[in-house]
XYZ file of N, CA, C and O in Angstrom:
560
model
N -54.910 -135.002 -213.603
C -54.042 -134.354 -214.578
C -52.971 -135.346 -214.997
O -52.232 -136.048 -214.307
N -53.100 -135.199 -216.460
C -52.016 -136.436 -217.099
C -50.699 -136.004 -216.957
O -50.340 -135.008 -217.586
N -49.738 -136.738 -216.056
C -48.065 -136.162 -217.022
C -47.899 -135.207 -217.812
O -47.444 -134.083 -217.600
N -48.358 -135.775 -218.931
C -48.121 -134.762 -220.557
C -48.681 -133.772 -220.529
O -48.224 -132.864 -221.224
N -49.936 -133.515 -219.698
C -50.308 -132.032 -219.192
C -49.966 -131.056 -218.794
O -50.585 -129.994 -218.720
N -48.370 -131.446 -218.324
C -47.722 -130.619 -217.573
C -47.118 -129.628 -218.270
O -47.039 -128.404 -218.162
N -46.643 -130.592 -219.135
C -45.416 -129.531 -220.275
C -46.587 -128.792 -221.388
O -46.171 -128.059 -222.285
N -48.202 -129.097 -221.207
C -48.860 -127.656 -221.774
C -49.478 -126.990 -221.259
O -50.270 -126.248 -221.841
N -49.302 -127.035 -219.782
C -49.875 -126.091 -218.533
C -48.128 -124.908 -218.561
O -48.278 -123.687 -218.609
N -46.843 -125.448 -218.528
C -45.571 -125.267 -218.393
C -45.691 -124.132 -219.383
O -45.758 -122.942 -219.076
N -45.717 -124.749 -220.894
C -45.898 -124.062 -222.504
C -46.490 -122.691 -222.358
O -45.937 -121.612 -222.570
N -47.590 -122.904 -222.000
C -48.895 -121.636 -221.755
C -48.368 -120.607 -221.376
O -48.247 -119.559 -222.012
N -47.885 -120.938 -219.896
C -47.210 -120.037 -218.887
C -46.056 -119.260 -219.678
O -45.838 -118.061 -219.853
N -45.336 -120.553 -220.129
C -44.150 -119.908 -221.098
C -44.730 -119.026 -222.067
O -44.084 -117.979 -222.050
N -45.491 -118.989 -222.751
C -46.144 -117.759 -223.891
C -46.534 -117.005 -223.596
O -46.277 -116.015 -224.281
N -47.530 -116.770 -222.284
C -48.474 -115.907 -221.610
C -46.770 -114.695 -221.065
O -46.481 -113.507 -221.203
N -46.335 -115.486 -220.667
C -44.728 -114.487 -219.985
C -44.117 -114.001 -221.274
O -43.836 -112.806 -221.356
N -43.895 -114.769 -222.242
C -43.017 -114.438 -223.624
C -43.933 -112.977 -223.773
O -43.360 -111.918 -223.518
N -45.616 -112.971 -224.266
C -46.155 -111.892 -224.140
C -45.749 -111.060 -223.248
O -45.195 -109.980 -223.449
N -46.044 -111.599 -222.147
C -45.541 -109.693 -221.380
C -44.329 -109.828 -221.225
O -43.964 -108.967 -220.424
N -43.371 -110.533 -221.603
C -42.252 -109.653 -221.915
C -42.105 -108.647 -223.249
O -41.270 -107.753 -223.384
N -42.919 -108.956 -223.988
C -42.863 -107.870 -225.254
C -43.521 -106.755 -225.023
O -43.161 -105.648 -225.424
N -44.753 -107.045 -224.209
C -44.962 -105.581 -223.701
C -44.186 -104.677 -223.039
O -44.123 -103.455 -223.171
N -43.652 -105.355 -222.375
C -42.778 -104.648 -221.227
C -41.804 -103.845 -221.833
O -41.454 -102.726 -221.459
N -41.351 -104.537 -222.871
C -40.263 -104.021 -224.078
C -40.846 -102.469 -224.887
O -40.303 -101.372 -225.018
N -42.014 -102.935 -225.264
C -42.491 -102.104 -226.084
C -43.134 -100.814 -225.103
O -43.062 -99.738 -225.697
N -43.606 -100.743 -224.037
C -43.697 -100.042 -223.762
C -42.215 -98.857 -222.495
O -42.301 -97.699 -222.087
N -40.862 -100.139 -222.263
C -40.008 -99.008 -222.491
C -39.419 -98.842 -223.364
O -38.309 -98.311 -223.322
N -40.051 -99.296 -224.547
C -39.336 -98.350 -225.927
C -39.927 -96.833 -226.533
O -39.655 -96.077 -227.466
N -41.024 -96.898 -225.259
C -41.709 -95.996 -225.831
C -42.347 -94.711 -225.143
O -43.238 -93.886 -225.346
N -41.163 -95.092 -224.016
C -40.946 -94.277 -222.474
C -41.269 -92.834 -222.847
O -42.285 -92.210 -222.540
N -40.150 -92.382 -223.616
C -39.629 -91.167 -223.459
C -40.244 -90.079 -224.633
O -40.049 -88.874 -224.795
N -41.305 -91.347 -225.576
C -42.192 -90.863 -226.786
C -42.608 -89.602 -226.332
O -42.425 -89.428 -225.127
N -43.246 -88.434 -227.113
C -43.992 -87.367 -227.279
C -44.944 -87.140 -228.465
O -44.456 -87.338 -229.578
N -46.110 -86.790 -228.403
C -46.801 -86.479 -229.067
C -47.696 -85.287 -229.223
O -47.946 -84.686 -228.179
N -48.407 -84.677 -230.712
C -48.769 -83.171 -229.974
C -50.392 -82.916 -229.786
O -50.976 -81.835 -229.853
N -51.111 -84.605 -229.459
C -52.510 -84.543 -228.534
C -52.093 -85.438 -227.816
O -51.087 -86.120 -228.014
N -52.982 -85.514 -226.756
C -53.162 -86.720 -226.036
C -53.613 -87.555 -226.175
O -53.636 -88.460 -225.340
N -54.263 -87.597 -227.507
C -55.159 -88.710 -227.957
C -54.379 -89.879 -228.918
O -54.726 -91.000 -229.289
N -52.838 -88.851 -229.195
C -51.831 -89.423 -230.336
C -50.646 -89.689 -229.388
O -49.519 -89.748 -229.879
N -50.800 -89.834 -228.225
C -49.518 -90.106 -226.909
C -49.632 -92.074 -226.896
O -50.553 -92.885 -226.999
N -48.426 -92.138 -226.745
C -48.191 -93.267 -226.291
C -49.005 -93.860 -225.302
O -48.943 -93.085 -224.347
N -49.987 -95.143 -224.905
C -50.378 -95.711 -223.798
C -49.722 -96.940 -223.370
O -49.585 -97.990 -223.996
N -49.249 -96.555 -221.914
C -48.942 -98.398 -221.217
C -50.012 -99.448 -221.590
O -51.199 -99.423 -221.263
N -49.426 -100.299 -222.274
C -50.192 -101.530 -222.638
C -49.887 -102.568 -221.804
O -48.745 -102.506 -221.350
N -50.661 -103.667 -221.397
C -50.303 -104.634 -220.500
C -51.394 -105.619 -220.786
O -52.588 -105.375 -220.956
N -50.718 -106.885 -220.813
C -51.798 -108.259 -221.373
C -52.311 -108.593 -220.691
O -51.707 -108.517 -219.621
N -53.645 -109.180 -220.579
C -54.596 -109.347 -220.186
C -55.083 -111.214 -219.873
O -55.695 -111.771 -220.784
N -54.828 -111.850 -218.862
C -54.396 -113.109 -218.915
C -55.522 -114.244 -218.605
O -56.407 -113.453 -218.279
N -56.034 -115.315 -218.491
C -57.023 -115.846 -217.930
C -56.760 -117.868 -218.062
O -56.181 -118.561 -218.899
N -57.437 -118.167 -216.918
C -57.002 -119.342 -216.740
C -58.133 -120.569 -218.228
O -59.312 -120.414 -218.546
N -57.093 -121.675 -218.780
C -57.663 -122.391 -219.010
C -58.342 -123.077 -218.802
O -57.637 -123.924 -218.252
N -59.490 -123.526 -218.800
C -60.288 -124.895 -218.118
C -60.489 -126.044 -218.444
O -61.363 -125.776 -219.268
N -60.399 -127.288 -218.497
C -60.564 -128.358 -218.898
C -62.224 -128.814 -218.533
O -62.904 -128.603 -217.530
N -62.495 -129.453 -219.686
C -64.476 -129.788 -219.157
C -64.226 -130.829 -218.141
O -63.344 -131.684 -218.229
N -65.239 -130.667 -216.972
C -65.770 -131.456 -215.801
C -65.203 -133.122 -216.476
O -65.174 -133.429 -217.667
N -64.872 -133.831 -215.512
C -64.737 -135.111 -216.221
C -66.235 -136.086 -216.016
O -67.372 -135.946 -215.566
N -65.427 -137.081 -216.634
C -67.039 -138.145 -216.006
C -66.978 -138.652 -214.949
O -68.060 -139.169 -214.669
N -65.938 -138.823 -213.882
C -66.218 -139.207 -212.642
C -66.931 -137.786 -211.947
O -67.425 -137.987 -210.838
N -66.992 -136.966 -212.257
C -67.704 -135.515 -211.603
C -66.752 -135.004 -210.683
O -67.105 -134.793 -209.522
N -65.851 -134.828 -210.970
C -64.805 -133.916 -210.294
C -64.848 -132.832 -210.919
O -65.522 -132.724 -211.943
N -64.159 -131.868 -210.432
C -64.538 -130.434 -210.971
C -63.295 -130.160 -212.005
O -62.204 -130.699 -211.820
N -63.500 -129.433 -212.914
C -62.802 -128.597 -213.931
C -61.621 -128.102 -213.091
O -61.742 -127.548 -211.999
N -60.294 -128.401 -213.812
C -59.257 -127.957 -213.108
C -58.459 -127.109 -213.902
O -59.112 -126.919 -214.929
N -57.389 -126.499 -213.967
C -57.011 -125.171 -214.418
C -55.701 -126.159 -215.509
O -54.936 -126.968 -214.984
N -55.694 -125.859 -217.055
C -54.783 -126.538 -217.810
C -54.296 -125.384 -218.583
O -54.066 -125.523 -219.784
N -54.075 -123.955 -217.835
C -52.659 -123.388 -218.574
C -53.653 -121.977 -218.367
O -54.632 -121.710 -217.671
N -52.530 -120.986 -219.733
C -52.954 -119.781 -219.393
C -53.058 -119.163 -221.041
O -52.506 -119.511 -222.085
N -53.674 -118.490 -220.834
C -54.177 -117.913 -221.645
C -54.628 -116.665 -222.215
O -55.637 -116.132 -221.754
N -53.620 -115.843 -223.719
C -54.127 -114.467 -223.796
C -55.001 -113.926 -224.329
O -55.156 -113.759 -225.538
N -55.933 -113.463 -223.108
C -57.090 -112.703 -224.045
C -56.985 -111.235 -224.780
O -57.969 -110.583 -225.130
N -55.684 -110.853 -224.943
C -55.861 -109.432 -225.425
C -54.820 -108.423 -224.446
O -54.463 -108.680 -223.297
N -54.456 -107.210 -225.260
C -53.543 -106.483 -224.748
C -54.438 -105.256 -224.533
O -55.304 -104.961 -225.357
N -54.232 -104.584 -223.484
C -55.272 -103.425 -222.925
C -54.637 -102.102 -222.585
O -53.555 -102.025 -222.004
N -55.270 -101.179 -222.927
C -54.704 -100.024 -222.813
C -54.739 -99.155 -221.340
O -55.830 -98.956 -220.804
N -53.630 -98.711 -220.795
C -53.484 -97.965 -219.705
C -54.627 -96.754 -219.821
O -54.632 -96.187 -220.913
N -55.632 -96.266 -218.800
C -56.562 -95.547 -219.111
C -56.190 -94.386 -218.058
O -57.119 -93.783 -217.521
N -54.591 -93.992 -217.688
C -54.245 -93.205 -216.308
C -53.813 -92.125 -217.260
O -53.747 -92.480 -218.437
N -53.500 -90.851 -216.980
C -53.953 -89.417 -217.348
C -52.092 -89.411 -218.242
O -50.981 -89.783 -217.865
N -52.637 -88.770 -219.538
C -51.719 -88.625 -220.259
C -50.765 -87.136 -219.472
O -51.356 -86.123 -219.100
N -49.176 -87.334 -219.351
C -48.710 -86.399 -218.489
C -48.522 -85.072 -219.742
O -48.384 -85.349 -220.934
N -48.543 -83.834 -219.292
C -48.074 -82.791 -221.116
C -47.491 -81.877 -220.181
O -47.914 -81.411 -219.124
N -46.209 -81.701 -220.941
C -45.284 -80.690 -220.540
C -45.324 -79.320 -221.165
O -46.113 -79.325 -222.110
N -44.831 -78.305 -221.001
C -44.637 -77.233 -221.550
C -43.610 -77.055 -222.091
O -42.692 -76.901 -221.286
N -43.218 -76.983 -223.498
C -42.267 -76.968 -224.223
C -42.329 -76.359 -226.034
O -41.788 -77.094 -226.860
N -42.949 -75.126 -226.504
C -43.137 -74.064 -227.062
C -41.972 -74.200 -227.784
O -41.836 -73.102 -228.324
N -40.916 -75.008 -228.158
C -39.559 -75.004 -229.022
C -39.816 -76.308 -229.938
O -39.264 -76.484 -231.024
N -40.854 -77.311 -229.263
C -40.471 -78.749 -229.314
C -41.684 -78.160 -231.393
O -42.523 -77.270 -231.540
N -41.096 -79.242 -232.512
C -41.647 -78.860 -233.533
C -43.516 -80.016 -233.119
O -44.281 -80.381 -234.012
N -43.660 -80.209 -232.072
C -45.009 -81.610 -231.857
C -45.904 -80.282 -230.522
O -46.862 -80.480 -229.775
N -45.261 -79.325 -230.676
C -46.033 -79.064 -229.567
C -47.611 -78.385 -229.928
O -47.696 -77.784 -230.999
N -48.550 -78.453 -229.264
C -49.325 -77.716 -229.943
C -49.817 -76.569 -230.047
O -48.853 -75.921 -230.455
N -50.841 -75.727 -229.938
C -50.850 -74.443 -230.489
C -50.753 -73.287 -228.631
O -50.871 -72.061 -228.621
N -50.600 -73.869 -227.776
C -50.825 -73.596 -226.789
C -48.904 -74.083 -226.772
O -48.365 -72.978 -226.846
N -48.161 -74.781 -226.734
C -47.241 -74.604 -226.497
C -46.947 -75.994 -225.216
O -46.286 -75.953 -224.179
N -47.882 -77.332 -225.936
C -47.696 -78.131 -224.624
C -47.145 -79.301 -225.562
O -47.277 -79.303 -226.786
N -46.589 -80.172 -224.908
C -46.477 -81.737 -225.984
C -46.935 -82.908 -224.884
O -46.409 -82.925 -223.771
N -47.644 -83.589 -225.152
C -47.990 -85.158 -224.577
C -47.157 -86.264 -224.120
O -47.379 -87.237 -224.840
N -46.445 -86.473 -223.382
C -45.827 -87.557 -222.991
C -46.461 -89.098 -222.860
O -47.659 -89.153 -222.583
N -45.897 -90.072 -223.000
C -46.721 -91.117 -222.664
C -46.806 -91.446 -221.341
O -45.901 -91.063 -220.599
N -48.131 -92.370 -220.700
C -48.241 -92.689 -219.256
C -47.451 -93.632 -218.810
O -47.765 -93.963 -217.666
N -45.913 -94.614 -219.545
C -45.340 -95.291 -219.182
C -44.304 -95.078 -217.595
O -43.427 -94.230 -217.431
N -44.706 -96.007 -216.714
C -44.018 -95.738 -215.612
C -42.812 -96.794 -216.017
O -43.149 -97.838 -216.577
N -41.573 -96.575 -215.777
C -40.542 -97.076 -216.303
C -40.002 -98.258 -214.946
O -39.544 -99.390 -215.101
N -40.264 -97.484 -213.595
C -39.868 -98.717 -212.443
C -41.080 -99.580 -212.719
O -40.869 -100.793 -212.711
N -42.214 -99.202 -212.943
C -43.455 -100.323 -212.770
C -43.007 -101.523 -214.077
O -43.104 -102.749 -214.029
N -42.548 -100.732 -215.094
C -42.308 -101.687 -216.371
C -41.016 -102.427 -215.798
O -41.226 -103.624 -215.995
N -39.922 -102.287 -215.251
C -38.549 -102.901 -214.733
C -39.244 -104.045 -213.921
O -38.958 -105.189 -214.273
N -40.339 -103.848 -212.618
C -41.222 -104.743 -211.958
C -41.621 -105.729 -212.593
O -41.397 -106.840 -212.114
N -42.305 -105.613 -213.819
C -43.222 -106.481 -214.607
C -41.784 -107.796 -215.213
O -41.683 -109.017 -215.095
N -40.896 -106.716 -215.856
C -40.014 -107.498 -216.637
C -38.984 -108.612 -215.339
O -38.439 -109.708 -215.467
N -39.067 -107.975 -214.564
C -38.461 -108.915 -213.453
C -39.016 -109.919 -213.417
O -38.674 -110.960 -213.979
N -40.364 -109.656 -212.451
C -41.283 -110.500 -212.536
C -41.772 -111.813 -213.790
O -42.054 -112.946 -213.398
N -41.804 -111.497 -215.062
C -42.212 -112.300 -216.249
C -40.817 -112.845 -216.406
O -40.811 -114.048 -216.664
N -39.722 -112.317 -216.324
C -38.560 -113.124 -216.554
C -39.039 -114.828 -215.371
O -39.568 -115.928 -215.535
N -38.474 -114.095 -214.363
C -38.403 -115.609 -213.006
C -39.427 -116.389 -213.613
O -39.034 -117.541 -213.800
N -40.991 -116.119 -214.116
C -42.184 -116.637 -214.185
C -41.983 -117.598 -215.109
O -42.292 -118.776 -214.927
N -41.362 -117.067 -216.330
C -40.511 -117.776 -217.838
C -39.770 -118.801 -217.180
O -39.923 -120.010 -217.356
N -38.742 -118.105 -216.208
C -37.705 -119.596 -216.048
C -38.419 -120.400 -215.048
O -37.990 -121.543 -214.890
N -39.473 -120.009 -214.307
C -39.800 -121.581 -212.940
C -40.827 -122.006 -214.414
O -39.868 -122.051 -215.185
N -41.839 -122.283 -215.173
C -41.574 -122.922 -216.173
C -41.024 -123.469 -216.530
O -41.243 -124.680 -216.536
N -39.519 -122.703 -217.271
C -38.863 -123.939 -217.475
C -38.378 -124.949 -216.685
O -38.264 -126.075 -217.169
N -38.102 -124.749 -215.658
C -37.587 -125.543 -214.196
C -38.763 -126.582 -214.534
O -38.375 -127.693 -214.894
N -40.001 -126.391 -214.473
C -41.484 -127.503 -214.464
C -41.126 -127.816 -215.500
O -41.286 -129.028 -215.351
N -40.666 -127.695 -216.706
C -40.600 -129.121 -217.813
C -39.698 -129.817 -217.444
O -39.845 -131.025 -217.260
N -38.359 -129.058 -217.227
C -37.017 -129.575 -216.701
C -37.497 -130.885 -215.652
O -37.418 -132.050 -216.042
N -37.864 -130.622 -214.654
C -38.279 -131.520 -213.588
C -39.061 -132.820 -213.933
O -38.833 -134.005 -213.692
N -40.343 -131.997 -214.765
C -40.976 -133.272 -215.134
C -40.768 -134.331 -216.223
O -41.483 -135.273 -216.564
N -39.031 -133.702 -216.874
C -39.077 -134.573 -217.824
C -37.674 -135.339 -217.501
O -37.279 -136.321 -218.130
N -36.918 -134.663 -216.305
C -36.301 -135.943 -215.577
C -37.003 -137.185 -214.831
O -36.711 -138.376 -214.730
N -38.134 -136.328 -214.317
C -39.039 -137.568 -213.805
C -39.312 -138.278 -214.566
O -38.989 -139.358 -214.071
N -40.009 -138.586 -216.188
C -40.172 -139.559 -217.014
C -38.995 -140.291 -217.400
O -39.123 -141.492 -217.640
N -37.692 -139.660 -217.510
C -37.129 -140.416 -218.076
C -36.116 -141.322 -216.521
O -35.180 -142.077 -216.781
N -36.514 -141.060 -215.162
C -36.287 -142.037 -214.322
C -36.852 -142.932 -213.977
O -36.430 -143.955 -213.439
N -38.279 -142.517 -214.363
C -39.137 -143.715 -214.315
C -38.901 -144.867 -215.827
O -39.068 -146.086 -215.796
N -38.586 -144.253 -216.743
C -38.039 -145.170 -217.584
C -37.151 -146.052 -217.657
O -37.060 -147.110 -218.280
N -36.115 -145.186 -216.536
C -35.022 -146.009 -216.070
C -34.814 -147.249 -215.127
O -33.887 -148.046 -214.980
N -36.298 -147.060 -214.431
C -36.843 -148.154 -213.577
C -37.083 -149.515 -214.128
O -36.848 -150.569 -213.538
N -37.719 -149.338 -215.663
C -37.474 -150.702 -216.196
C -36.288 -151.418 -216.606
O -36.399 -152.520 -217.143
N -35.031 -150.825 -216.375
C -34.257 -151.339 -217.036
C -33.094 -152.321 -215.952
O -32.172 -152.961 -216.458
């Protein structure tokens, strides 16, 4: 792995986190939503991530991992919650309304989590780009 590899193994990570931090956003913006099916309720969305690969080289060493990568945002498939609420103008003819399946501590988890993930990233460019420029300093 080259040097300069670093800061787009670093990059990746940084976008792959930038993504789920927008999920994380969007789905507690969308906590407390109601709808009057379950089919029209809010779902926890959460991105879907997978490692880059670099092709085998020619000395035959194996394919090593050069960043991350989003394949797509996926829908929570856990049971839409419906309350009873016969006042609400979304409810439906039975007198129920749809809540969305957003768990709000699990989303606080994620956003914790993708934050630190964002900054040791940045820490890995930070690091590796004092290292170039001390080794630069070596010639002088």
């Amino acid at each position: 792995m080259s040097l300069f590899s670093i800061f787009n193994v670093a990059g990746s990570g940084m976008a792959a986190q930038s993504t789920r931090l927008n999920t994380v956003a969007s789905n507690l913006a969308n906590a407390d939503s109601v709808a009057s099916s379950p089919e029209a309720a809010y779902r926890s969305r959460e991105p879907l991530f997978a490692t880059i690969r670099n092709q085998q080289s020619a000395a035959g060493r194996d394919a090593q991992g050069e960043g991350v990568q989003v394949l797509g945002v996926t829908e929570s498939q856990a049971a839409i919650p419906s309350r009873y609420e016969p006042g609400n103008p979304l409810a439906d003819a039975d007198g129920y309304v749809y809540a969305s399946n957003v768990n709000p501590v699990d989303e606080l988890v994620n956003m914790i989590s993708a934050s630190r993930s964002y900054q040791n990233n940045v820490e890995v460019m930070n690091s590796a780009r004092q290292l170039m420029q001390k080794t630069l300093d070596l010639g002088k």
